[in-house]
Short mmCIF file of C-alpha atoms and ligand atoms in Angstrom, two decimals:
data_model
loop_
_atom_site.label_atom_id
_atom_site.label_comp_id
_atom_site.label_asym_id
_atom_site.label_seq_id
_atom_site.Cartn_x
_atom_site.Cartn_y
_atom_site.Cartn_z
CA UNK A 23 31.21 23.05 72.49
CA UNK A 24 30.57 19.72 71.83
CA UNK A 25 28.01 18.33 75.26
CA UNK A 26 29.59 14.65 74.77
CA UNK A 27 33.02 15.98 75.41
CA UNK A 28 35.43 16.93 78.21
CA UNK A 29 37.38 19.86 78.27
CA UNK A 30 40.42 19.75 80.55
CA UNK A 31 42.70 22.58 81.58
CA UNK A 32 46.20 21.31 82.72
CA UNK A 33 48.78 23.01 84.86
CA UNK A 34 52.12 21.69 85.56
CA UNK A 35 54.91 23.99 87.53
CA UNK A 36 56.72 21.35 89.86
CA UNK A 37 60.18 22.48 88.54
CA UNK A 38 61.88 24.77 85.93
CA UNK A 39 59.28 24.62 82.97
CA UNK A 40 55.95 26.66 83.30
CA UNK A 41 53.49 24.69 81.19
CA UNK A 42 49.55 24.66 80.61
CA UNK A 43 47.22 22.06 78.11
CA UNK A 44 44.09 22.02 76.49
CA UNK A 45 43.01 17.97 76.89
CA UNK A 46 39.47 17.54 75.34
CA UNK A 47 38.00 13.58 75.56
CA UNK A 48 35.04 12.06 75.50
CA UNK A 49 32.57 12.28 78.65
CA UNK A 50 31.59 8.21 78.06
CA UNK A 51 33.81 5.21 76.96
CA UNK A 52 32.72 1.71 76.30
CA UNK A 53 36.20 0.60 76.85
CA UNK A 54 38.38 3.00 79.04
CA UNK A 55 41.56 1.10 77.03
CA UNK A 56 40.22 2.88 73.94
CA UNK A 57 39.94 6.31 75.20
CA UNK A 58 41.19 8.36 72.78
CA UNK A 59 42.15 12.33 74.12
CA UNK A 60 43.32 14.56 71.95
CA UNK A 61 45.68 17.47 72.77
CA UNK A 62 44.28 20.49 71.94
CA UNK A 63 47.54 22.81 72.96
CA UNK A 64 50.24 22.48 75.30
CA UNK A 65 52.66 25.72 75.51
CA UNK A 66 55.54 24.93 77.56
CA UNK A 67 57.76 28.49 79.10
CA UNK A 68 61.07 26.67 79.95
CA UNK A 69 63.32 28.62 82.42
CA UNK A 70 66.28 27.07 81.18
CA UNK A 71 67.90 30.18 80.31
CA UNK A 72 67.92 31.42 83.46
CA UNK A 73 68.91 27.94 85.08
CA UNK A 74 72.06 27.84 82.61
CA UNK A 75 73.38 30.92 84.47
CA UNK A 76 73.73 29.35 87.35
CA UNK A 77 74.59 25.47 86.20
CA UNK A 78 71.69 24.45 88.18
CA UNK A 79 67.83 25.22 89.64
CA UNK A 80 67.93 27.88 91.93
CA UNK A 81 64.25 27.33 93.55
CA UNK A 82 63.31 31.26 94.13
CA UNK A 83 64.12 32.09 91.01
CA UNK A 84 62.14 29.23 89.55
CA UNK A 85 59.18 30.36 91.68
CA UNK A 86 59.60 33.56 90.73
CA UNK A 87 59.68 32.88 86.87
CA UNK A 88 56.26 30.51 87.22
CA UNK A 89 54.81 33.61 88.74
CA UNK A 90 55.97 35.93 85.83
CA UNK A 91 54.91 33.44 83.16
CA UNK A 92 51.77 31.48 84.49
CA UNK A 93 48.69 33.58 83.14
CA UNK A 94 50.43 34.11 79.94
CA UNK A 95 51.23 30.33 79.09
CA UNK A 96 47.20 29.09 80.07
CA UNK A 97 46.11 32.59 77.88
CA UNK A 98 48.24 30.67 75.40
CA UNK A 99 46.79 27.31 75.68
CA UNK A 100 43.46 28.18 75.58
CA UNK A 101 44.21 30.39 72.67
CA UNK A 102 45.38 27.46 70.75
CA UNK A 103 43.22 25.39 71.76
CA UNK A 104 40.41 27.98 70.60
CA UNK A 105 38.14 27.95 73.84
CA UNK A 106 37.82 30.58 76.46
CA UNK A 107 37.94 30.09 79.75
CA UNK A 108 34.13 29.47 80.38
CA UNK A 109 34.47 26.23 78.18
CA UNK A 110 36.87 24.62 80.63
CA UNK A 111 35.09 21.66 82.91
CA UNK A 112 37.98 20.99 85.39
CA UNK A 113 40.95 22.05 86.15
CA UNK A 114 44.00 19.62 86.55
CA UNK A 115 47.43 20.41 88.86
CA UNK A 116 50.76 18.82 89.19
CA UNK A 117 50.50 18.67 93.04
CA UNK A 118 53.73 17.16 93.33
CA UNK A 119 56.72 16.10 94.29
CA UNK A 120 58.53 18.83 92.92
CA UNK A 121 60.00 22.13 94.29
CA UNK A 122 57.21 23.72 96.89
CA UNK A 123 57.53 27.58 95.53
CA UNK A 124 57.39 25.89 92.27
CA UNK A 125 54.69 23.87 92.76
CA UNK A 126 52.41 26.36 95.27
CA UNK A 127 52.20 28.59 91.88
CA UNK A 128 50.81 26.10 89.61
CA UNK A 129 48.15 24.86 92.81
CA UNK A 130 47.01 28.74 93.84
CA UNK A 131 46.60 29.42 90.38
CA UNK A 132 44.42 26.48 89.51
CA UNK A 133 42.64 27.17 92.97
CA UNK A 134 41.76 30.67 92.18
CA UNK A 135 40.18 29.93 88.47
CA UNK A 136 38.54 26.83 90.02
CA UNK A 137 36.88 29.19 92.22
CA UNK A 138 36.08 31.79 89.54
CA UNK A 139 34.96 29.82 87.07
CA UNK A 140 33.23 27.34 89.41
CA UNK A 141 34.89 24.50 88.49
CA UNK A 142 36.36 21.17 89.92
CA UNK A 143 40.41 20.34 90.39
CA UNK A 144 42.05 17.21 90.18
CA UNK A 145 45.18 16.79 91.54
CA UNK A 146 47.76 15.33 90.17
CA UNK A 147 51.27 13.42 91.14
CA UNK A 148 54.17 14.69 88.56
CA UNK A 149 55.52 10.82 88.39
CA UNK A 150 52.32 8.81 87.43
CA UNK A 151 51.74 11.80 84.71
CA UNK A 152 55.06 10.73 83.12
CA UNK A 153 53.47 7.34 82.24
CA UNK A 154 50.39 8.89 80.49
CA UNK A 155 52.34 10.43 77.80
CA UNK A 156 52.28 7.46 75.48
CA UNK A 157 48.16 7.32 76.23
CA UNK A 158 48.40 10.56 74.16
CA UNK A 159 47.99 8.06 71.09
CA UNK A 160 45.28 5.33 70.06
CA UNK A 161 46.74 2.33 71.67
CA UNK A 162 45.79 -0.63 68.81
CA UNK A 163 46.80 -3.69 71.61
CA UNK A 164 43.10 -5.08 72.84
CA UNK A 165 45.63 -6.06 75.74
CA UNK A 166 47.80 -3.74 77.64
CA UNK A 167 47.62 -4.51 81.58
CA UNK A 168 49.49 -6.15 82.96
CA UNK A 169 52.40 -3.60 82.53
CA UNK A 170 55.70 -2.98 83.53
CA UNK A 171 56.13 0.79 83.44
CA UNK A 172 59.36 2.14 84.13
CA UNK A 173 59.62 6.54 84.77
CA UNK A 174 63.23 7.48 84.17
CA UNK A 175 63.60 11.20 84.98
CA UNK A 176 65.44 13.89 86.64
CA UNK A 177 64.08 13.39 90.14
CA UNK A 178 62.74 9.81 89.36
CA UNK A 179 63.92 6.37 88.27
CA UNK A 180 61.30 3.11 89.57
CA UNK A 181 59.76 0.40 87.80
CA UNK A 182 56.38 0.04 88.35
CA UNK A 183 53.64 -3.14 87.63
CA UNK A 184 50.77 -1.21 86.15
CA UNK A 185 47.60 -3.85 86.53
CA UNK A 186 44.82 -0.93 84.92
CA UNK A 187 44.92 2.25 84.69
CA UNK A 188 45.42 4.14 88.39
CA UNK A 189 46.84 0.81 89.71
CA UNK A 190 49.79 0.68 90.33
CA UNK A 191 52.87 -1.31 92.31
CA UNK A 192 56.23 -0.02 92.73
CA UNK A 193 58.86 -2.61 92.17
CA UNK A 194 62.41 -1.16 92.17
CA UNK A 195 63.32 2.32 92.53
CA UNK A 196 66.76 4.20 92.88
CA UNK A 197 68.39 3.88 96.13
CA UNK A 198 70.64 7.16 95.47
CA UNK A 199 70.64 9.33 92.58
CA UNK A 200 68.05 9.20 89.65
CA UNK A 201 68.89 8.52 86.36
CA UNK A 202 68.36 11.81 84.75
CA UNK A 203 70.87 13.60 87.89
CA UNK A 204 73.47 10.81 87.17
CA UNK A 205 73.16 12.54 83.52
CA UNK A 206 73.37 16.26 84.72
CA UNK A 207 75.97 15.46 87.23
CA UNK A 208 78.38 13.84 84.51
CA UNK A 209 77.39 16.34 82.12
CA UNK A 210 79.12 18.82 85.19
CA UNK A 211 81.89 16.82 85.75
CA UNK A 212 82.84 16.73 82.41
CA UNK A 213 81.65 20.58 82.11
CA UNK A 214 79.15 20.06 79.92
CA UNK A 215 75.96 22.53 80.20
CA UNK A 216 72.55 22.04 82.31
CA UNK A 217 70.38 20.02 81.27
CA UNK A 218 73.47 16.58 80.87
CA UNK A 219 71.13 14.38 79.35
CA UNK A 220 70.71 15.96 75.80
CA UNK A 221 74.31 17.23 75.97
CA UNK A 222 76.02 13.96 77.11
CA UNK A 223 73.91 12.02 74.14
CA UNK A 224 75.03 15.49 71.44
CA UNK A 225 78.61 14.60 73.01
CA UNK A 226 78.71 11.05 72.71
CA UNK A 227 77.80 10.98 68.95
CA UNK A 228 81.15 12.30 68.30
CA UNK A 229 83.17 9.47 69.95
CA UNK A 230 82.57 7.21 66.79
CA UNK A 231 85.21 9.87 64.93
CA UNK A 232 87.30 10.39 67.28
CA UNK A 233 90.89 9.21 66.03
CA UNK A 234 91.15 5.52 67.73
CA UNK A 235 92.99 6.16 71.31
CA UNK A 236 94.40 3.60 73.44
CA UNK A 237 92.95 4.39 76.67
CA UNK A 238 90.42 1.92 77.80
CA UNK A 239 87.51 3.64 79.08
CA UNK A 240 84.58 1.32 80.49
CA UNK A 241 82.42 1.91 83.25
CA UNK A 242 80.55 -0.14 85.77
CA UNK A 243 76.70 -1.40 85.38
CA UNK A 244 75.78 -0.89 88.93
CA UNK A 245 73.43 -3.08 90.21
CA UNK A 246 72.89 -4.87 86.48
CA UNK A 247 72.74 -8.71 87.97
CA UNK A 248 70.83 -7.87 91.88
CA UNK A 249 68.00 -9.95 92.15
CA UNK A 250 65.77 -6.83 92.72
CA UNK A 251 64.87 -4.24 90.35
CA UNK A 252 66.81 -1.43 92.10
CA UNK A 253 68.92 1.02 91.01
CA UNK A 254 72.05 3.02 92.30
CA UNK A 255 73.62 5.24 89.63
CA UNK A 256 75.60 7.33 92.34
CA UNK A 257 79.26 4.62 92.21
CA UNK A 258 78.85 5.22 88.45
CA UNK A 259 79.11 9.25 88.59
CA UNK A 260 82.17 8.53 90.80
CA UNK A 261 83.79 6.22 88.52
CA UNK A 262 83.45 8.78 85.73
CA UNK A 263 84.94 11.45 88.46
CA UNK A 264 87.65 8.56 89.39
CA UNK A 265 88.73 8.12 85.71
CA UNK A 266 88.87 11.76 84.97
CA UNK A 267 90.89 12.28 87.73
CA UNK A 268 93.51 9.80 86.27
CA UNK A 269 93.08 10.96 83.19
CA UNK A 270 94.10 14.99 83.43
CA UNK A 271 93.05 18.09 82.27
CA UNK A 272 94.38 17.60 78.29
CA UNK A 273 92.92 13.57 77.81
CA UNK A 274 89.84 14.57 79.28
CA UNK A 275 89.34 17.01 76.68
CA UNK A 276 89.94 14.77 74.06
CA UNK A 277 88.29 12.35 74.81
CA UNK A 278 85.55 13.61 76.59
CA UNK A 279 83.23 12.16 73.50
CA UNK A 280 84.30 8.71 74.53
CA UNK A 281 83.93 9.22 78.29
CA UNK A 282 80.19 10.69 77.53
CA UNK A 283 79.02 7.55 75.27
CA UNK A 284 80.82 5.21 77.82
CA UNK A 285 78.51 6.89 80.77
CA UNK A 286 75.54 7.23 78.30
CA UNK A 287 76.22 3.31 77.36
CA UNK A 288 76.57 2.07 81.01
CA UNK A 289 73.13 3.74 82.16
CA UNK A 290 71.44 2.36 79.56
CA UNK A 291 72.36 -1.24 79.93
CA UNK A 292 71.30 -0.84 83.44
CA UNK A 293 67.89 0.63 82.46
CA UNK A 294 67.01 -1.97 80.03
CA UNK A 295 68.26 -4.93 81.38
CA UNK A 296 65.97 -4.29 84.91
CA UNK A 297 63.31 -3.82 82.81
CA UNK A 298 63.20 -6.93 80.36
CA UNK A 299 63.47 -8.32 84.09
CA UNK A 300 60.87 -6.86 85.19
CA UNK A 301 58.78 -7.77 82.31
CA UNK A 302 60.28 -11.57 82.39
CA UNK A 303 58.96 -11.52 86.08
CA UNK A 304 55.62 -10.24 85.83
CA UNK A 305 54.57 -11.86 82.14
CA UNK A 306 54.13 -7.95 81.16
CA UNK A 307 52.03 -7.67 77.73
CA UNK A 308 53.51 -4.01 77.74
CA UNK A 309 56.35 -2.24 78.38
CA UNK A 310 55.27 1.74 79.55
CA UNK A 311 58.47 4.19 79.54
CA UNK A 312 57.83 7.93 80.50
CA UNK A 313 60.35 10.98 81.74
CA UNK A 314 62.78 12.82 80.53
CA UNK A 315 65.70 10.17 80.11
CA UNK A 316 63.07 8.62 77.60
CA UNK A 317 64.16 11.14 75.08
CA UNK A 318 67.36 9.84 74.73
CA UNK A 319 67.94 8.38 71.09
CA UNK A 320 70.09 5.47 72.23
CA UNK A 321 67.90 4.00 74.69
CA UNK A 322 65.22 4.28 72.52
CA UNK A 323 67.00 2.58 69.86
CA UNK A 324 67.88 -0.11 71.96
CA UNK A 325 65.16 -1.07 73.84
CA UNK A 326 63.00 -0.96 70.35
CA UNK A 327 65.92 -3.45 69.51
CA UNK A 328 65.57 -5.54 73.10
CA UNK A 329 61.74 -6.17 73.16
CA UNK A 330 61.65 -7.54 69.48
CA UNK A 331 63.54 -10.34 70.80
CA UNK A 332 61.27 -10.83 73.78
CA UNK A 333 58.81 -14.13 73.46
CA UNK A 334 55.89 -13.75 73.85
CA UNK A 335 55.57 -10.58 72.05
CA UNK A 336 55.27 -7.60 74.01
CA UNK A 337 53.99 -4.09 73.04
CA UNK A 338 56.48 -1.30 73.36
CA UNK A 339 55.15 2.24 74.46
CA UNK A 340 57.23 4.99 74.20
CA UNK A 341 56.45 8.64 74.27
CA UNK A 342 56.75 10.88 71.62
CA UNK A 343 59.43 13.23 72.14
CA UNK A 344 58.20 16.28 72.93
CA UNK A 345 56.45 14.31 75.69
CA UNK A 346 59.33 12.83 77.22
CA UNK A 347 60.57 15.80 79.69
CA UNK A 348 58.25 18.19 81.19
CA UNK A 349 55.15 19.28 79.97
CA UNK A 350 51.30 19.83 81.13
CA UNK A 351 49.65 17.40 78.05
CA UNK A 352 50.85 14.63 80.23
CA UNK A 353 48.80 16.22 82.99
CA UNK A 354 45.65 16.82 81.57
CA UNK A 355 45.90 13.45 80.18
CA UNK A 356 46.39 11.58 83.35
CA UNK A 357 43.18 13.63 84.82
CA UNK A 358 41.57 12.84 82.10
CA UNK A 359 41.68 8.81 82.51
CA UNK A 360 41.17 9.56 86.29
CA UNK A 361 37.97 11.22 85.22
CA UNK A 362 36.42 8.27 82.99
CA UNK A 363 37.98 5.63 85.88
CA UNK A 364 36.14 7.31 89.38
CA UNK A 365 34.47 11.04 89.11
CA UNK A 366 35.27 10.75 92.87
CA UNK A 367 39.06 12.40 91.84
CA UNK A 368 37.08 15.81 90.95
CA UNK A 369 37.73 17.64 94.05
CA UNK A 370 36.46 21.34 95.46
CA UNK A 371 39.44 23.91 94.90
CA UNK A 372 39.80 24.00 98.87
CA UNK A 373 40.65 20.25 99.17
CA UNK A 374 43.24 20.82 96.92
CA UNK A 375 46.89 21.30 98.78
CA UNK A 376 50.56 20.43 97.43
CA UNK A 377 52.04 16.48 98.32
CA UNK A 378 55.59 16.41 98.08
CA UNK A 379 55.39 12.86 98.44
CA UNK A 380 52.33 11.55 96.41
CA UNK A 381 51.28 8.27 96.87
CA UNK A 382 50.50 5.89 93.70
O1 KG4 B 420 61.03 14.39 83.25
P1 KG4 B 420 61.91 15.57 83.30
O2 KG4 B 420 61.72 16.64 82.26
O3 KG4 B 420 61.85 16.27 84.69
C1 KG4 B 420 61.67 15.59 85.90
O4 KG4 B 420 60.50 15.28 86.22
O5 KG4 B 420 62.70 15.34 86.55
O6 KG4 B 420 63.39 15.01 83.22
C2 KG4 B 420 64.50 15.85 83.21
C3 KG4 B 420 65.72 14.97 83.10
C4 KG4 B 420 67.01 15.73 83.24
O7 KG4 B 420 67.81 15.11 84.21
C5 KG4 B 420 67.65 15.63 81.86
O8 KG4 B 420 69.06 15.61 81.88
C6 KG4 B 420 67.07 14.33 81.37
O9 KG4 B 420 65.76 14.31 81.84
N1 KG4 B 420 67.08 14.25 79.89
C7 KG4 B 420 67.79 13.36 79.20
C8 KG4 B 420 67.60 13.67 77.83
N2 KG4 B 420 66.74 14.74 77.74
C9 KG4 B 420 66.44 15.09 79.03
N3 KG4 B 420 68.59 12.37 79.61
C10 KG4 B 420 69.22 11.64 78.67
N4 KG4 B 420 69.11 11.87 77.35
C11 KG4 B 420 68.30 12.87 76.89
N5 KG4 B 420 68.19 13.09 75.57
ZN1 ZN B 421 59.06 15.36 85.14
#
């Protein structure tokens, strides 16, 4: 093993995905903006499966699956990531917010091979991780800080000024539901499967061929012109229920296409006009997005199409895809920049203890 390097095992359990990553780094960085981690593995068990059954997380049998799966997904990612346990140098944990049977899985198992393998932990809070997937490439801007970051998931939606890395300031958050359960609890309503956000977007591609229908179907952009960067996405998932309603049984088939890109269409407006806002506001020189809304093709689209207009010019970082929702790269790579900022966040296993409310 290379003496100059890092090697980082990652955990992440907080919900309905049992995941473990290989993050190796450099110990040493002129420049912690230039850090450049690679991801070595990152094997991801999702329970979705057994979560379709029953339209929804049931936490026991989430807990119950990490249990099952754990020591097979990390003998995964360190077989991938061709190292054996004894090359590992810390140990990183989601440590929340998330589901506690869920999440005490993930901790007792990092605890235990901390204490094996006589190793350090670093905790970790599920949200800020969200924002790290898009450090999992070289960043070319000399400049990134000031930035407005903006986590869009299923438990999460805030907008966040991000002034270096670890420092942040929360700006607007949701004051009901999340973006990503506005998206599942459409995708209900309009009885489409768990999770709504990929099958509202697979849904609303259809609408374009849908034969042209009179009905008018436009929903509200809660919140679009507050002066604050809030959110509130709960009035829209009624108006969708409201319309439906109205609508009947037989026009809500048909044109359930239309009434998933009109929801899809709504949200997004709302997510991208707070943050050019927020970026207006704060003279951001990047725009951060992380979660699992951020895998949705349309918003992507559009805000790639929204900050080319922005002067001055402002870098756009979006995660790749198969960083967007859940996964435990994102952990080991927020540990890792934790690392090169303050050693002080390598912790003895016993410190170590879930936080379903983590502070940033
Ligand atoms: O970040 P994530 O995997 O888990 C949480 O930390 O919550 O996000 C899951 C959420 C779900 O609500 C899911 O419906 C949503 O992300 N999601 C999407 C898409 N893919 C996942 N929402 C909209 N469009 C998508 N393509
Ligand atoms: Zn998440």
């Amino acid at each position: 093993m290379d003496k100059n390097k890092i090697t980082i095992l990652a955990i992440e359990t907080s919900c309905d995905e049992t995941a473990a990553a290989i993050i190796m780094g450099p110990k040493k960085v002129k420049n912690v903006n230039f850090a450049s981690p690679k991801i070595k593995s990152n094997i991801i068990y999702s329970q979705l499966d057994l979560h379709q059954k029953t339209k929804g997380i049931v936490p026991e049998v989430a807990s119950r699956a990490h249990i099952e799966k754990i020591i097979d997904v990390i003998s995964a990612a360190t077989k991938n990531a061709k190292i054996g346990l004894k090359d590992i140098d810390i140990i990183a944990v989601t440590v929340g917010p998330g589901l506690i049977g869920s999440l005490l899985v993930g901790i007792d198992t990092a605890k235990s091979l901390a204490y094996i393998l006589g190793k350090p932990v670093i905790s970790i809070n599920h949200i800020e991780a969200h924002l790290y997937a898009v450090f999992a490439r070289k960043i070319k801007q000399r400049k990134i800080f000031p930035a407005i970051a903006m986590i869009v998931s299923g438990g999460h939606t805030s907008i966040l000024l991000m002034r270096g890395h670890g420092e942040y300031r929360l700006l607007g958050t949701t004051i009901d539901d999340a973006a990503g359960e506005a998206f599942d609890k459409v995708a209900k309503i309009l009885s489409l499967s768990y999770p709504g956000g990929p099958n509202i977007s697979f849904e609303a591609r259809k609408a374009k061929n849908l034969k042209d229908s009179k009905e008018m179907i436009q929903f509200p952009r809660p919140m679009i012109d507050s002066d604050n960067l809030d959110f509130s996405f709960s009035g829209l998932k009624t108006s969708v229920l409201y319309k439906i309603r109205d609508l009947g049984d037989k026009k809500t088939r048909q044109l359930k296409p239309k009434l998933a890109d009109q929801f899809q269409k709504a949200i997004i407006d709302v997510l991208i006009e707070k943050i050019s806002k927020a970026a207006r506001i704060y003279q951001a020189k990047s725009i951060i997005l992380g979660g699992g809304v951020v895998a949705n093709e349309l918003l992507r689209s559009k805000i790639r199409k929204k900050v080319q207009n922005i002067k001055p010019k402002i870098n756009l970082l979006i995660p790749e895809l198969r960083l967007c929702t859940d996964n435990a790269a994102i952990i080991g790579l927020c540990a890792y920049y934790q690392y090169l900022k303050n050693k002080r966040c390598l912790k003895n296993f016993k410190s170590i203890h879930a936080d379903l409310s983590p502070k940033f």
